Amino acid sequence: MPEARQQALHPDSRVGLGWDLHRLEALPPTGSAGPLVIGGIHVPHDLGVAGHSDGDVLLHALTDALLGAIGGPDIGEVFPDTDPRWAGADSAAFVAEALRRVHDAGWRVVNADAVVVLERPKLAPHKRAIRENMARLLDLPTDRVNVKGKTHERIGPLGEGRAVEAQVVVLIARAE
Ligand code: MG
């Protein structure tokens, strides 16, 4: 097969996968968890999310997907949860740093697809805002970012509402 045609069929691209989970716990005054934030959007809930930063499970998974696509270190290596600088941090900063590394390595993001596993509350009313915010953070049109909400069928820690989980896949291609 001529190389040009092979290039057209198989442009230089990479895929990155990210996964994260955070516990859902009591909010102050009885507990210490922070407000539930998913994809940078506050999701009202009677429980909060445990985490060193703002505990945004979706943006953490997105950060790891971006870093993974370029064969980089993982989120815990770049932003250690023992570092006081990241205490209560807005996880958008993690995405911005990962995206900077993607761009610096000569790549652009093609699209991102995500799954959020949350037993309750329903993610549906917030999906549009989450998707638009992720697209804004990635500097992509909204139709290149997708977010799906799933329950865990009431079984296990996720199904009992004791945790929230996210999985993200990103595709990157060589920047022209
Ligand atoms: Mg995390």
PDB file of C-alpha atoms and ligand atoms in Angstrom:
ATOM      1  CA  MET A   1       0.000   0.000   0.000  1.00  0.00           C
ATOM      2  CA  PRO A   2       1.463   3.437  -0.918  1.00  0.00           C
ATOM      3  CA  GLU A   3       2.667   5.250   2.192  1.00  0.00           C
ATOM      4  CA  ALA A   4       0.470   8.326   1.567  1.00  0.00           C
ATOM      5  CA  ARG A   5      -2.647   6.149   1.452  1.00  0.00           C
ATOM      6  CA  GLN A   6      -1.527   4.253   4.540  1.00  0.00           C
ATOM      7  CA  GLN A   7      -1.028   7.596   6.324  1.00  0.00           C
ATOM      8  CA  ALA A   8      -4.515   8.725   5.298  1.00  0.00           C
ATOM      9  CA  LEU A   9      -6.051   5.515   6.624  1.00  0.00           C
ATOM     10  CA  HIS A  10      -3.905   5.367   9.732  1.00  0.00           C
ATOM     11  CA  PRO A  11      -2.961   8.911  10.798  1.00  0.00           C
ATOM     12  CA  ASP A  12      -0.460   9.036  13.638  1.00  0.00           C
ATOM     13  CA  SER A  13      -2.701   8.782  16.679  1.00  0.00           C
ATOM     14  CA  ARG A  14      -2.673   7.526  20.246  1.00  0.00           C
ATOM     15  CA  VAL A  15      -5.345   6.611  22.763  1.00  0.00           C
ATOM     16  CA  GLY A  16      -5.315   7.363  26.489  1.00  0.00           C
ATOM     17  CA  LEU A  17      -7.383   5.759  29.260  1.00  0.00           C
ATOM     18  CA  GLY A  18      -8.126   7.218  32.671  1.00  0.00           C
ATOM     19  CA  TRP A  19     -10.010   5.791  35.651  1.00  0.00           C
ATOM     20  CA  ASP A  20     -10.716   7.157  39.107  1.00  0.00           C
ATOM     21  CA  LEU A  21     -12.871   6.542  42.160  1.00  0.00           C
ATOM     22  CA  HIS A  22     -13.631   8.659  45.218  1.00  0.00           C
ATOM     23  CA  ARG A  23     -15.569   7.863  48.376  1.00  0.00           C
ATOM     24  CA  LEU A  24     -18.856   9.643  49.078  1.00  0.00           C
ATOM     25  CA  GLU A  25     -19.072  10.659  52.729  1.00  0.00           C
ATOM     26  CA  ALA A  26     -20.944  12.940  55.099  1.00  0.00           C
ATOM     27  CA  LEU A  27     -20.630  16.669  54.564  1.00  0.00           C
ATOM     28  CA  PRO A  28     -19.712  19.000  57.403  1.00  0.00           C
ATOM     29  CA  PRO A  29     -20.602  19.520  60.214  1.00  0.00           C
ATOM     30  CA  THR A  30     -20.606  15.745  60.965  1.00  0.00           C
ATOM     31  CA  GLY A  31     -18.204  14.701  58.186  1.00  0.00           C
ATOM     32  CA  SER A  32     -15.245  16.199  56.360  1.00  0.00           C
ATOM     33  CA  ALA A  33     -16.145  15.588  52.692  1.00  0.00           C
ATOM     34  CA  GLY A  34     -16.415  18.478  50.246  1.00  0.00           C
ATOM     35  CA  PRO A  35     -19.288  19.264  47.885  1.00  0.00           C
ATOM     36  CA  LEU A  36     -19.756  16.734  45.064  1.00  0.00           C
ATOM     37  CA  VAL A  37     -18.074  18.131  41.935  1.00  0.00           C
ATOM     38  CA  ILE A  38     -18.137  16.127  38.696  1.00  0.00           C
ATOM     39  CA  GLY A  39     -16.492  17.472  35.562  1.00  0.00           C
ATOM     40  CA  GLY A  40     -16.168  20.856  37.231  1.00  0.00           C
ATOM     41  CA  ILE A  41     -19.914  21.062  37.867  1.00  0.00           C
ATOM     42  CA  HIS A  42     -21.418  21.071  41.363  1.00  0.00           C
ATOM     43  CA  VAL A  43     -23.897  18.195  41.666  1.00  0.00           C
ATOM     44  CA  PRO A  44     -26.212  18.779  44.650  1.00  0.00           C
ATOM     45  CA  HIS A  45     -26.232  15.701  46.927  1.00  0.00           C
ATOM     46  CA  ASP A  46     -26.787  14.899  50.590  1.00  0.00           C
ATOM     47  CA  LEU A  47     -23.256  13.385  50.631  1.00  0.00           C
ATOM     48  CA  GLY A  48     -19.951  14.984  49.712  1.00  0.00           C
ATOM     49  CA  VAL A  49     -16.813  13.655  48.036  1.00  0.00           C
ATOM     50  CA  ALA A  50     -13.612  12.703  49.867  1.00  0.00           C
ATOM     51  CA  GLY A  51     -10.359  13.822  48.294  1.00  0.00           C
ATOM     52  CA  HIS A  52      -7.166  15.828  48.777  1.00  0.00           C
ATOM     53  CA  SER A  53      -8.097  18.224  45.964  1.00  0.00           C
ATOM     54  CA  ASP A  54     -11.729  19.018  45.104  1.00  0.00           C
ATOM     55  CA  GLY A  55     -12.182  15.259  44.534  1.00  0.00           C
ATOM     56  CA  ASP A  56     -13.426  15.642  40.965  1.00  0.00           C
ATOM     57  CA  VAL A  57     -13.377  12.020  39.827  1.00  0.00           C
ATOM     58  CA  LEU A  58     -14.145  12.858  36.195  1.00  0.00           C
ATOM     59  CA  LEU A  59     -11.439  15.499  35.774  1.00  0.00           C
ATOM     60  CA  HIS A  60      -8.929  13.198  37.489  1.00  0.00           C
ATOM     61  CA  ALA A  61      -9.765  10.412  35.016  1.00  0.00           C
ATOM     62  CA  LEU A  62      -9.529  12.928  32.144  1.00  0.00           C
ATOM     63  CA  THR A  63      -6.120  14.098  33.390  1.00  0.00           C
ATOM     64  CA  ASP A  64      -4.851  10.507  33.521  1.00  0.00           C
ATOM     65  CA  ALA A  65      -6.252   9.798  30.031  1.00  0.00           C
ATOM     66  CA  LEU A  66      -4.376  12.814  28.617  1.00  0.00           C
ATOM     67  CA  LEU A  67      -1.146  11.905  30.416  1.00  0.00           C
ATOM     68  CA  GLY A  68      -1.555   8.250  29.429  1.00  0.00           C
ATOM     69  CA  ALA A  69      -1.970   9.072  25.734  1.00  0.00           C
ATOM     70  CA  ILE A  70       1.507  10.657  25.622  1.00  0.00           C
ATOM     71  CA  GLY A  71       3.049   7.932  27.767  1.00  0.00           C
ATOM     72  CA  GLY A  72       3.497  10.394  30.610  1.00  0.00           C
ATOM     73  CA  PRO A  73       3.551   9.927  34.373  1.00  0.00           C
ATOM     74  CA  ASP A  74       0.203   9.427  36.102  1.00  0.00           C
ATOM     75  CA  ILE A  75      -1.771  12.073  37.976  1.00  0.00           C
ATOM     76  CA  GLY A  76      -0.467  10.919  41.362  1.00  0.00           C
ATOM     77  CA  GLU A  77       3.121  11.432  40.207  1.00  0.00           C
ATOM     78  CA  VAL A  78       2.488  14.904  38.749  1.00  0.00           C
ATOM     79  CA  PHE A  79       0.181  16.106  41.555  1.00  0.00           C
ATOM     80  CA  PRO A  80       0.981  14.062  44.713  1.00  0.00           C
ATOM     81  CA  ASP A  81      -1.856  13.990  47.252  1.00  0.00           C
ATOM     82  CA  THR A  82       0.768  14.594  49.950  1.00  0.00           C
ATOM     83  CA  ASP A  83       1.548  18.031  48.460  1.00  0.00           C
ATOM     84  CA  PRO A  84      -0.226  20.824  50.365  1.00  0.00           C
ATOM     85  CA  ARG A  85      -0.299  22.881  47.135  1.00  0.00           C
ATOM     86  CA  TRP A  86      -3.067  20.615  45.830  1.00  0.00           C
ATOM     87  CA  ALA A  87      -5.216  20.598  48.993  1.00  0.00           C
ATOM     88  CA  GLY A  88      -8.706  21.601  47.906  1.00  0.00           C
ATOM     89  CA  ALA A  89      -7.368  22.407  44.417  1.00  0.00           C
ATOM     90  CA  ASP A  90      -9.689  22.969  41.469  1.00  0.00           C
ATOM     91  CA  SER A  91      -9.016  19.876  39.338  1.00  0.00           C
ATOM     92  CA  ALA A  92      -9.316  22.006  36.183  1.00  0.00           C
ATOM     93  CA  ALA A  93      -5.679  22.928  36.928  1.00  0.00           C
ATOM     94  CA  PHE A  94      -4.697  19.253  36.581  1.00  0.00           C
ATOM     95  CA  VAL A  95      -6.447  19.017  33.203  1.00  0.00           C
ATOM     96  CA  ALA A  96      -4.757  22.244  32.054  1.00  0.00           C
ATOM     97  CA  GLU A  97      -1.297  20.926  32.955  1.00  0.00           C
ATOM     98  CA  ALA A  98      -1.952  17.561  31.268  1.00  0.00           C
ATOM     99  CA  LEU A  99      -3.250  19.329  28.148  1.00  0.00           C
ATOM    100  CA  ARG A 100      -0.180  21.571  28.099  1.00  0.00           C
ATOM    101  CA  ARG A 101       2.006  18.465  28.134  1.00  0.00           C
ATOM    102  CA  VAL A 102      -0.019  16.948  25.258  1.00  0.00           C
ATOM    103  CA  HIS A 103       0.418  20.121  23.187  1.00  0.00           C
ATOM    104  CA  ASP A 104       4.106  20.486  24.072  1.00  0.00           C
ATOM    105  CA  ALA A 105       4.687  16.913  22.878  1.00  0.00           C
ATOM    106  CA  GLY A 106       3.242  17.864  19.474  1.00  0.00           C
ATOM    107  CA  TRP A 107      -0.232  16.344  19.786  1.00  0.00           C
ATOM    108  CA  ARG A 108      -3.808  17.639  19.663  1.00  0.00           C
ATOM    109  CA  VAL A 109      -6.884  16.106  21.255  1.00  0.00           C
ATOM    110  CA  VAL A 110      -9.376  14.641  18.758  1.00  0.00           C
ATOM    111  CA  ASN A 111     -12.168  13.655  21.137  1.00  0.00           C
ATOM    112  CA  ALA A 112     -12.939  12.408  24.643  1.00  0.00           C
ATOM    113  CA  ASP A 113     -15.584   9.969  25.830  1.00  0.00           C
ATOM    114  CA  ALA A 114     -16.460   9.343  29.462  1.00  0.00           C
ATOM    115  CA  VAL A 115     -18.549   7.160  31.761  1.00  0.00           C
ATOM    116  CA  VAL A 116     -19.535   8.274  35.261  1.00  0.00           C
ATOM    117  CA  VAL A 117     -20.832   5.592  37.634  1.00  0.00           C
ATOM    118  CA  LEU A 118     -23.028   7.219  40.274  1.00  0.00           C
ATOM    119  CA  GLU A 119     -25.962   5.480  41.942  1.00  0.00           C
ATOM    120  CA  ARG A 120     -27.585   8.717  43.008  1.00  0.00           C
ATOM    121  CA  PRO A 121     -28.380  11.474  42.365  1.00  0.00           C
ATOM    122  CA  LYS A 122     -29.172  11.123  38.678  1.00  0.00           C
ATOM    123  CA  LEU A 123     -26.451  12.560  36.481  1.00  0.00           C
ATOM    124  CA  ALA A 124     -28.818  13.280  33.579  1.00  0.00           C
ATOM    125  CA  PRO A 125     -29.787  16.839  34.608  1.00  0.00           C
ATOM    126  CA  HIS A 126     -26.096  17.779  34.806  1.00  0.00           C
ATOM    127  CA  LYS A 127     -24.687  15.942  31.789  1.00  0.00           C
ATOM    128  CA  ARG A 128     -24.976  18.838  29.361  1.00  0.00           C
ATOM    129  CA  ALA A 129     -23.198  21.266  31.683  1.00  0.00           C
ATOM    130  CA  ILE A 130     -20.475  18.694  32.450  1.00  0.00           C
ATOM    131  CA  ARG A 131     -19.939  17.997  28.770  1.00  0.00           C
ATOM    132  CA  GLU A 132     -19.756  21.693  27.902  1.00  0.00           C
ATOM    133  CA  ASN A 133     -17.292  22.344  30.718  1.00  0.00           C
ATOM    134  CA  MET A 134     -15.034  19.446  29.714  1.00  0.00           C
ATOM    135  CA  ALA A 135     -15.109  20.694  26.106  1.00  0.00           C
ATOM    136  CA  ARG A 136     -14.160  24.178  27.326  1.00  0.00           C
ATOM    137  CA  LEU A 137     -11.248  22.781  29.357  1.00  0.00           C
ATOM    138  CA  LEU A 138     -10.053  20.785  26.333  1.00  0.00           C
ATOM    139  CA  ASP A 139     -10.685  23.690  23.923  1.00  0.00           C
ATOM    140  CA  LEU A 140     -12.856  21.403  21.777  1.00  0.00           C
ATOM    141  CA  PRO A 141     -16.337  21.750  20.256  1.00  0.00           C
ATOM    142  CA  THR A 142     -18.945  20.153  22.523  1.00  0.00           C
ATOM    143  CA  ASP A 143     -19.686  17.398  19.991  1.00  0.00           C
ATOM    144  CA  ARG A 144     -16.152  16.055  20.502  1.00  0.00           C
ATOM    145  CA  VAL A 145     -16.755  15.374  24.192  1.00  0.00           C
ATOM    146  CA  ASN A 146     -19.280  12.880  25.498  1.00  0.00           C
ATOM    147  CA  VAL A 147     -20.371  11.915  29.006  1.00  0.00           C
ATOM    148  CA  LYS A 148     -22.547   8.952  29.906  1.00  0.00           C
ATOM    149  CA  GLY A 149     -24.128   8.320  33.298  1.00  0.00           C
ATOM    150  CA  LYS A 150     -24.533   4.797  34.686  1.00  0.00           C
ATOM    151  CA  THR A 151     -25.721   3.304  37.947  1.00  0.00           C
ATOM    152  CA  HIS A 152     -24.143   0.222  39.551  1.00  0.00           C
ATOM    153  CA  GLU A 153     -27.446  -1.646  39.858  1.00  0.00           C
ATOM    154  CA  ARG A 154     -27.537  -1.111  43.645  1.00  0.00           C
ATOM    155  CA  ILE A 155     -24.713  -3.644  44.265  1.00  0.00           C
ATOM    156  CA  GLY A 156     -21.242  -3.115  45.730  1.00  0.00           C
ATOM    157  CA  PRO A 157     -19.863   0.130  47.189  1.00  0.00           C
ATOM    158  CA  LEU A 158     -20.820   2.093  44.058  1.00  0.00           C
ATOM    159  CA  GLY A 159     -24.317   0.662  44.010  1.00  0.00           C
ATOM    160  CA  GLU A 160     -24.726   1.419  47.711  1.00  0.00           C
ATOM    161  CA  GLY A 161     -23.915   5.050  46.964  1.00  0.00           C
ATOM    162  CA  ARG A 162     -20.632   4.998  48.894  1.00  0.00           C
ATOM    163  CA  ALA A 163     -18.430   6.000  45.953  1.00  0.00           C
ATOM    164  CA  VAL A 164     -18.378   7.648  42.539  1.00  0.00           C
ATOM    165  CA  GLU A 165     -16.287   6.323  39.632  1.00  0.00           C
ATOM    166  CA  ALA A 166     -15.279   7.699  36.237  1.00  0.00           C
ATOM    167  CA  GLN A 167     -13.632   6.301  33.149  1.00  0.00           C
ATOM    168  CA  VAL A 168     -12.368   8.480  30.305  1.00  0.00           C
ATOM    169  CA  VAL A 169     -10.842   7.659  26.953  1.00  0.00           C
ATOM    170  CA  VAL A 170      -9.171  10.298  24.762  1.00  0.00           C
ATOM    171  CA  LEU A 171      -7.843  10.127  21.237  1.00  0.00           C
ATOM    172  CA  ILE A 172      -4.924  12.356  20.274  1.00  0.00           C
ATOM    173  CA  ALA A 173      -3.389  12.939  16.832  1.00  0.00           C
ATOM    174  CA  ARG A 174      -0.239  14.642  15.614  1.00  0.00           C
ATOM    175  CA  ALA A 175      -0.738  18.409  15.495  1.00  0.00           C
ATOM    176  CA  GLU A 176      -0.278  19.770  11.941  1.00  0.00           C
TER     177      GLU A 176
HETATM  178 MG    MG B   1      -8.854  11.225  42.188  1.00  0.00          MG
END
